[in-house]
Coordinates of C-alpha atoms and ligand atoms in Angstrom, one line a residue:
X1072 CA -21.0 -71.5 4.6
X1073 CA -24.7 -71.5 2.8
X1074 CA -24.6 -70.6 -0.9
X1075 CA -25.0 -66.6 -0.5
X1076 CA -25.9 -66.2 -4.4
X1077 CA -28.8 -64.1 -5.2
X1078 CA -31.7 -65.9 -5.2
X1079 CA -35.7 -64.7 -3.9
X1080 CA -38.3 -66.9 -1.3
X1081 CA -40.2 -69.2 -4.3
X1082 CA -36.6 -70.2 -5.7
X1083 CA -35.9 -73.9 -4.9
X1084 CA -32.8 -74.9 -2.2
X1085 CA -31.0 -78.1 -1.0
X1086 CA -31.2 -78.5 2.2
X1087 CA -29.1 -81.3 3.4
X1088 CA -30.6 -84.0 2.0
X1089 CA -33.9 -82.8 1.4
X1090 CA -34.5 -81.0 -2.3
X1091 CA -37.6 -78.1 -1.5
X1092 CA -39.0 -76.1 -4.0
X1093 CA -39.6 -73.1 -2.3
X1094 CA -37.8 -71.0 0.7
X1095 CA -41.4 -70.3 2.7
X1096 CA -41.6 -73.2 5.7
X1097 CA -44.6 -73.6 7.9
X1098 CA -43.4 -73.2 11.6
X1099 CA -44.1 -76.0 14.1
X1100 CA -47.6 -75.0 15.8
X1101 CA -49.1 -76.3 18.8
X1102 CA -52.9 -76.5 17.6
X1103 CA -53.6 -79.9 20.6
X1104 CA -56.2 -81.2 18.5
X1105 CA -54.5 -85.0 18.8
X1106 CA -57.4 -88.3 19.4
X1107 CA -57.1 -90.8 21.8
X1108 CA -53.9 -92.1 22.5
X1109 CA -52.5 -89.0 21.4
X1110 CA -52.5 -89.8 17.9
X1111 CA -52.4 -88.2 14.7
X1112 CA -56.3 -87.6 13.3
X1113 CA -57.8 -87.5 9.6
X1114 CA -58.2 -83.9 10.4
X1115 CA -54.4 -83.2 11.1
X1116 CA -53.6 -85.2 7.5
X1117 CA -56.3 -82.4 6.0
X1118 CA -55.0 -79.5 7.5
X1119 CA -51.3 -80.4 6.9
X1120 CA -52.1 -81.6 3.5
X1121 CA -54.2 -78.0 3.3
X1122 CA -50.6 -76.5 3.7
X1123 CA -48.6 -78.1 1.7
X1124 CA -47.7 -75.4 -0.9
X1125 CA -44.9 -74.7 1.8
X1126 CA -41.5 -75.3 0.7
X1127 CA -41.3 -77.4 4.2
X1128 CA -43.7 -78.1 6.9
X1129 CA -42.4 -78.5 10.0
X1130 CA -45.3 -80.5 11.8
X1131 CA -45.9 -79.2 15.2
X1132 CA -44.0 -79.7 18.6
X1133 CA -44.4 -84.1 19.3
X1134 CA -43.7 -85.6 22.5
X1135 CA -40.9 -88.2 21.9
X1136 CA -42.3 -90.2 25.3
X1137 CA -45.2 -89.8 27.6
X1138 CA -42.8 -87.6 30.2
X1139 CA -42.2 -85.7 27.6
X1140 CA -45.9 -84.2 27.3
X1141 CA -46.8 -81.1 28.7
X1142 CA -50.1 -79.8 27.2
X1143 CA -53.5 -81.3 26.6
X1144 CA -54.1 -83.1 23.3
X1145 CA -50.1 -82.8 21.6
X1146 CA -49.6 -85.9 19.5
X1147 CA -46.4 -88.7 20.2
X1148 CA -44.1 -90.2 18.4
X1149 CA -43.2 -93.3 20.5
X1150 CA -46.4 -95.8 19.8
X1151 CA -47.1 -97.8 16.5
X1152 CA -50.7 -96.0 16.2
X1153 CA -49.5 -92.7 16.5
X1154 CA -46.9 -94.2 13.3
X1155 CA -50.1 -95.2 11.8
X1156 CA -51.6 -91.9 12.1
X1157 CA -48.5 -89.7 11.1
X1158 CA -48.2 -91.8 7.8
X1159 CA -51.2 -91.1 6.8
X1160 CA -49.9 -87.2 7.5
X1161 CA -47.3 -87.5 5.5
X1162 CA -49.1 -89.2 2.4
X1163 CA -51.3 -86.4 2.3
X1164 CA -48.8 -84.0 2.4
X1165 CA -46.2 -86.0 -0.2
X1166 CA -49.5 -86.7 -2.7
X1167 CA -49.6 -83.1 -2.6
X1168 CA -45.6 -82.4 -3.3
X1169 CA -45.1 -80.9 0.1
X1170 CA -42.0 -81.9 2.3
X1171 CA -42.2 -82.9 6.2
X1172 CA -40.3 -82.9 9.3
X1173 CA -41.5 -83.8 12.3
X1174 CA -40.7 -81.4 15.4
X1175 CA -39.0 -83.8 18.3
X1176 CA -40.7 -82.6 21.7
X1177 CA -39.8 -83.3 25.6
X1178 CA -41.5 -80.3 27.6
X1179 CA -39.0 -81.1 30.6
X1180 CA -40.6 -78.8 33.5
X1181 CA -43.3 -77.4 31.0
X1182 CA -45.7 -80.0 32.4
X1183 CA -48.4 -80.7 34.8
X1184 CA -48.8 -83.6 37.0
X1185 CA -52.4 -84.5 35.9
X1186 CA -50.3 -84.9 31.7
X1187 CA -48.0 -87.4 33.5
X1188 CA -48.3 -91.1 33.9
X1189 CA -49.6 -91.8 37.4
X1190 CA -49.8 -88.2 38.1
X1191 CA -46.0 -87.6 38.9
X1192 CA -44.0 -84.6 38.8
X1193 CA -42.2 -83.4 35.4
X1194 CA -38.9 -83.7 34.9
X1195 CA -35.9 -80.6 34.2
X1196 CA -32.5 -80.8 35.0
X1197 CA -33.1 -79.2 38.6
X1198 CA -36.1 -78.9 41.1
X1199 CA -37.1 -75.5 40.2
X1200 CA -40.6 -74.9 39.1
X1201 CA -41.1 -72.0 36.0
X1202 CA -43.4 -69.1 36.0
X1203 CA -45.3 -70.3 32.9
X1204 CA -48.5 -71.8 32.4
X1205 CA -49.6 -74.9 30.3
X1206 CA -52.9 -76.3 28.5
X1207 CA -54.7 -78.8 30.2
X1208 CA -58.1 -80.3 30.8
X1209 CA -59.1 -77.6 33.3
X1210 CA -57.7 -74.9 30.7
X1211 CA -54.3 -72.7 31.2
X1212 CA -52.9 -73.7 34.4
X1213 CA -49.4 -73.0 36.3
X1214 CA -46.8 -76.0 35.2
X1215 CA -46.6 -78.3 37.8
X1216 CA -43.0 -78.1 40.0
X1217 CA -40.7 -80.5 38.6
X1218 CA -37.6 -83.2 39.8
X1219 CA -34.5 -83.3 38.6
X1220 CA -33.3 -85.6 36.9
X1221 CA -30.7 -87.9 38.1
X1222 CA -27.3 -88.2 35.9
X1223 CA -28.0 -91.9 35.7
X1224 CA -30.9 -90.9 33.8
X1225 CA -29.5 -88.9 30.9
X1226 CA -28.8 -92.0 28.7
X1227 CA -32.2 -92.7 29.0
X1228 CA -33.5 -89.4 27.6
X1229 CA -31.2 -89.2 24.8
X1230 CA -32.5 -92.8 23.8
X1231 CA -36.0 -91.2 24.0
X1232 CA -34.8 -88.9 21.4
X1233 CA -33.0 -91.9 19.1
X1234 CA -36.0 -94.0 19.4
X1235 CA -38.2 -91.1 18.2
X1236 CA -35.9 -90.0 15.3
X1237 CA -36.6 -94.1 14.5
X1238 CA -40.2 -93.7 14.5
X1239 CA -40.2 -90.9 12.6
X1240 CA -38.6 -92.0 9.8
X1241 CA -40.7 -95.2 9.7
X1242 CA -43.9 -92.7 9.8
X1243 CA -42.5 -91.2 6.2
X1244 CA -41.5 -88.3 7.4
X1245 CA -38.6 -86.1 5.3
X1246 CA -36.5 -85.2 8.4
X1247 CA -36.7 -84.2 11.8
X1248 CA -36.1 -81.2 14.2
X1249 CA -34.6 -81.2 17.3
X1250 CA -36.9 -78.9 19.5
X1251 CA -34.0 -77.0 21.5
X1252 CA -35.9 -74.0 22.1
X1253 CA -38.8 -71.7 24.1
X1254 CA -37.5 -72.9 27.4
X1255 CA -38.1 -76.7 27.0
X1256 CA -36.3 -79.9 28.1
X1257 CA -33.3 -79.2 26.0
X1258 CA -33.5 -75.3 26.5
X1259 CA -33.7 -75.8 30.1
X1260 CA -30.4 -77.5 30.1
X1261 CA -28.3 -74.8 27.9
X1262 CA -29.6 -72.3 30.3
X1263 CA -28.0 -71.1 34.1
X1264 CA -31.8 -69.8 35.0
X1265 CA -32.8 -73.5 35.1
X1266 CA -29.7 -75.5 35.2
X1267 CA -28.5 -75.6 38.4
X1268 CA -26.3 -78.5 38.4
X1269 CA -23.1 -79.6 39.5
X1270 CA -22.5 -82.4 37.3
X1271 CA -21.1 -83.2 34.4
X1272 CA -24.8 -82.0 32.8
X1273 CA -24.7 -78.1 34.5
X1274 CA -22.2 -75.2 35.4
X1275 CA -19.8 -74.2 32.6
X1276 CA -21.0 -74.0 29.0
X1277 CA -19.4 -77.2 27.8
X1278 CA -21.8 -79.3 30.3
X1279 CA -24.9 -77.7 29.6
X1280 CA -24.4 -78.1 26.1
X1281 CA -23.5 -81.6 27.0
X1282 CA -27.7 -82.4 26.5
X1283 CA -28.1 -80.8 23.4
X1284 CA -24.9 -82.1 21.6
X1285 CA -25.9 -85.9 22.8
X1286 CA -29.3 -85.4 21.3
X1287 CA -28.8 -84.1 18.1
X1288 CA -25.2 -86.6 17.6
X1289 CA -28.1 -90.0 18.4
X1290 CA -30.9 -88.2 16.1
X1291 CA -28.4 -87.9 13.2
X1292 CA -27.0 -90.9 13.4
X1293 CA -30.6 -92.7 13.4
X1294 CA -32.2 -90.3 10.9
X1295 CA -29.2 -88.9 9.0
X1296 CA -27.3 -86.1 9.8
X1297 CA -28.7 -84.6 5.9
X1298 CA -32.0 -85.5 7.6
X1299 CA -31.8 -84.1 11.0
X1300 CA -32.5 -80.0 12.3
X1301 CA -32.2 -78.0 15.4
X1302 CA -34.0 -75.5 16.5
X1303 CA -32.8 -72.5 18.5
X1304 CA -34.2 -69.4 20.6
X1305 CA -31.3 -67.8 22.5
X1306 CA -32.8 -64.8 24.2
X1307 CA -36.5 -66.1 24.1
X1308 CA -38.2 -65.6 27.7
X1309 CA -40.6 -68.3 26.6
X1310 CA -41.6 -71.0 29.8
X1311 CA -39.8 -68.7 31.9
X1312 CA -36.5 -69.3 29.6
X1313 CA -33.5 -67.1 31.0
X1314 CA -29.8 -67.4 30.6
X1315 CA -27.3 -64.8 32.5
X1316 CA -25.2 -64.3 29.1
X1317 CA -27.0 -66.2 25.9
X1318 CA -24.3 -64.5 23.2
X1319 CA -21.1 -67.1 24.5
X1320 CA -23.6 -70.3 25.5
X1321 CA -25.3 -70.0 21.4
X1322 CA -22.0 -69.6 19.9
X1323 CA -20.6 -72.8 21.4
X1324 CA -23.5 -74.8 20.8
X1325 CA -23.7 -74.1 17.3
X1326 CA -19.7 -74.7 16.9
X1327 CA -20.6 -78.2 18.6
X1328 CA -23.1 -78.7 16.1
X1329 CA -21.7 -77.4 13.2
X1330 CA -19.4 -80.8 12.9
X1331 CA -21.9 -83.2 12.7
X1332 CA -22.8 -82.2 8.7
X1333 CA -26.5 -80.9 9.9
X1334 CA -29.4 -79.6 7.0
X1335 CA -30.7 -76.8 9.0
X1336 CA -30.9 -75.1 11.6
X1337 CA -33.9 -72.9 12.7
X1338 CA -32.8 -69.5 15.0
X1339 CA -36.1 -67.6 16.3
X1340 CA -35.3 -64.1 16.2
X1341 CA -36.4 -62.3 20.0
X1342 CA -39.3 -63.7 21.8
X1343 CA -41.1 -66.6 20.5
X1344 CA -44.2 -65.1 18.6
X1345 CA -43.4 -61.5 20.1
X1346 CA -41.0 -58.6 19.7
X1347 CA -37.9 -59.3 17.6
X1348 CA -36.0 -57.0 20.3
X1349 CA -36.5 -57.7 23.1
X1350 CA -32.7 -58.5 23.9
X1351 CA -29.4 -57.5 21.5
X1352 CA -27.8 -60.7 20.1
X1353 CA -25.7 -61.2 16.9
X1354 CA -27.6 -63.5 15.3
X1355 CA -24.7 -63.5 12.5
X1356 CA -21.8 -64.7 14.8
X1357 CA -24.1 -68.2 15.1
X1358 CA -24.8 -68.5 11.0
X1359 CA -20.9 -67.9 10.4
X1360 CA -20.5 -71.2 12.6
X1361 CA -22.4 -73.3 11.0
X1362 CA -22.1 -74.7 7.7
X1363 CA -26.1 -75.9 6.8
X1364 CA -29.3 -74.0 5.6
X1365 CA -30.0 -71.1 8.0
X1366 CA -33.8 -71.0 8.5
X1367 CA -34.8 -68.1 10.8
X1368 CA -38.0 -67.4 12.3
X1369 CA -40.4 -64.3 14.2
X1370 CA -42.6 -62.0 12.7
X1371 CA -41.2 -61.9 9.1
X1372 CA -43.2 -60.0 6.7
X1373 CA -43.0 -60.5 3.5
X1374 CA -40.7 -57.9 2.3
X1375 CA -38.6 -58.6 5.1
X1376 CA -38.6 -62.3 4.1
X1377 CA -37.2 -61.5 0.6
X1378 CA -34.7 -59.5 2.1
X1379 CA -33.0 -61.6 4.3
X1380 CA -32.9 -64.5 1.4
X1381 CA -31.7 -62.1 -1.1
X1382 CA -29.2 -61.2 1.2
X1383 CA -28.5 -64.2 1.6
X1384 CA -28.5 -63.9 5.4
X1385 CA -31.0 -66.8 5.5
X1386 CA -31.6 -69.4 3.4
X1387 CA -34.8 -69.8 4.5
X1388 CA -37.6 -68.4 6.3
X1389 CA -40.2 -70.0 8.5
X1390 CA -43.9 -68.8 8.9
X1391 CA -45.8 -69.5 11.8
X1392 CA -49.0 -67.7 12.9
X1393 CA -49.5 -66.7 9.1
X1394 CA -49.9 -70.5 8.1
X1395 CA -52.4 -70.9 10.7
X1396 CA -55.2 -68.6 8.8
X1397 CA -53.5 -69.0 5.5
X1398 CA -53.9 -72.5 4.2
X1399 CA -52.4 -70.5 0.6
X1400 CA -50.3 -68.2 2.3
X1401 CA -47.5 -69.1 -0.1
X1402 CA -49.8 -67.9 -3.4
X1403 CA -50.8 -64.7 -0.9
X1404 CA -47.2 -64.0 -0.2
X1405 CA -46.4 -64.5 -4.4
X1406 CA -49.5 -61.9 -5.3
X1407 CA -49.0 -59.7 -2.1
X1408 CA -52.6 -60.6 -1.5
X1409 CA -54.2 -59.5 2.0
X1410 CA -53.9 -62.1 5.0
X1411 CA -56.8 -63.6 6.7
X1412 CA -56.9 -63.3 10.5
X1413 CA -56.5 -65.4 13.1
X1414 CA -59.2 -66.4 15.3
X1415 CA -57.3 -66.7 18.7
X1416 CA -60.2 -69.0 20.5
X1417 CA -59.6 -72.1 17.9
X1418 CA -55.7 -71.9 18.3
X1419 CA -56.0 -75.0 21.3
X1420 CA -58.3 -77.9 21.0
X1421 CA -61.3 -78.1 19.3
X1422 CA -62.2 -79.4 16.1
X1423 CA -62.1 -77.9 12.1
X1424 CA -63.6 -75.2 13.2
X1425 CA -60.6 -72.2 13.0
X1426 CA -58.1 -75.1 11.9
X1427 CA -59.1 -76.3 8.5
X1428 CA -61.9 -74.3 7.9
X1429 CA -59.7 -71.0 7.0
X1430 CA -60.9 -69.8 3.6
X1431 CA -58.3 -69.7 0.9
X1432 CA -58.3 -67.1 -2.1
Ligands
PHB2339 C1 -47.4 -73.3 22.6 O1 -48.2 -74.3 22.8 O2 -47.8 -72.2 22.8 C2 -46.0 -73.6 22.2 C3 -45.6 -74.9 22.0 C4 -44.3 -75.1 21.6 C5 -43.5 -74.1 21.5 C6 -43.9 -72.8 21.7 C7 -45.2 -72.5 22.1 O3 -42.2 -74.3 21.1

């Protein structure tokens, strides 16, 4: 169990084997604003450096192949530039005293055939195309309908992940965090709206955990189990994300997790950047099975932020649209100064313009 003493947002924690000096984390964000060969820009080092007051950034969503892609302009983890270009992130952040993980990303179905290598379909554990849409070249489109992978190809996804967690490490950053939520690859496996296998990979509980459990066992051996995060979102209907009973299929993943000596894990709370109710779940029976920092996410204010860590029914709390128009949200949050908006048309491509040009105090 987490250390449940009293303690308030901008008091330091230990998490795993990362020390952070404050409980405030910047969320993983999709901003696509990656160069050519989908690598990391001078202008990503500003605007993560800009940030990194944050007890924790967790950089946004990275594709740990070139299948794993599924939007326009989202920056990799599997080439030596795109190493080159994260170090120079993770400087900028470190010369500032910031922390970093990097967010481990395969879309799965999430995908469109004009992101894929010679146009071919995405992949998801079966051949069943989402309602959702996806960034690309010609704007928001429907994903693309996907294959399904074959079993013989499972040990070839998880090495995806264990040669990402590699490259991550050697691009400086602090950690790394699994991306097991909002109806992606890893998502699409736990769930019976998208998993409809009869394999050792779908059907009861125990296979369509099997994914995640692989995954996250290869990232913390490579990166360190002290090192190494997952992220949840059991009743998100994000990318068309929808299980028949979540409450059972979250417990059991987290008790398969909770063995392998994790730092964090990071639960978001409803629907991904939407109402925190959308569906009853006991968040509470997941943090009682695991034995890390509990980092939960979704439209925390600040009062309710210092709640939940006084409590001590987080140990952490992560801020995502907030840090987008707040480079300083963490002083804002300290003096209860007002927030800046958000300019929705500069959230997806583009340049500084609505991504490092947000004005601080
Ligand atoms: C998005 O681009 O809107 C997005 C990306 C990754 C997520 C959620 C949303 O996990």
């Amino acid at each position: 169990m987490s250390d449940r003493s009293p303690r308030s947002l901008f008091d330091p924690v230990q998490m795993g084997d990362i020390a952070l000096a404050k409980r405030i984390v910047m969320a993983p964000l999709t901003r696509d604003r990656a160069g050519p060969g989908r690598t990391p820009t001078p202008l990503m080092a500003e605007y993560y450096a800009q940030r990194a007051d944050a007890g924790l950034i967790i950089a946004e969503a990275t594709q740990i192949s070139p299948e794993g892609q599924g939007y326009l302009d989202t920056p990799g983890i599997y080439s030596s530039a795109q190493v080159k270009g994260w170090k120079a992130v993770t400087d900028a952040v470190h010369a500032r005293g910031g922390k970093m993980v990097l967010q481990m990303w395969h879309v799965g179905r999430i995908s469109h055939t004009s992101l894929q290598l010679g146009g071919k379909a995405p992949v998801a554990p079966s051949a069943i195309r989402a309602k959702a849409k996806t960034f690309t070249a010609n704007g928001f489109e429907p994903v693309s309908e996907p294959r399904a992978l074959a079993a013989g190809e499972m040990p070839r996804i998880v090495a995806q992940y264990r040669y990402a967690a590699a490259r991550a490490m050697d691009a400086g950053f602090d950690g790394v965090e699994v991306h097991a939520a909002n109806g992606y690859l890893i998502d699409q496996f736990l769930r019976d709206g998208s998993n409809h296998r009869d394999d050792a990979w779908g059907g009861s509980i125990e296979n369509r955990t099997r994914l995640l459990y692989d995954v996250v066992s290869a990232v913390a051996q490579t990166a360190g189990s002290g090192r190494t995060g997952v992220r949840l979102s059991p009743v998100t209907p994000a990318n068309d994300a929808r299980d028949s009973n979540p409450q059972p299929l979250f417990e059991r993943a987290v008790e398969r997790l909770a063995p392998l000596g994790l730092a964090y894990l990071h639960v978001i709370e409803g629907a991904t950047g939407g109402p925190r109710d959308v569906a009853p779940f006991d968040y509470e029976a997941l943090h009682r099975r695991f034995h890390g920092s509990w980092m939960v996410n979704n439209g925390y204010t600040e009062k309710m932020a210092e709640e939940v860590v006084s409590s001590g029914l987080a140990d952490l709390v992560a801020f995502g649209r907030p840090f987008i128009a707040n480079p300083d949200l963490v002083k804002r949050l300290r003096i209860g100064a007002p927030l800046n908006a958000i300019n929705p048309a500069t959230l997806y491509g583009g340049g500084a313009e609505g991504y490092t040009d947000y004005r601080t105090l």
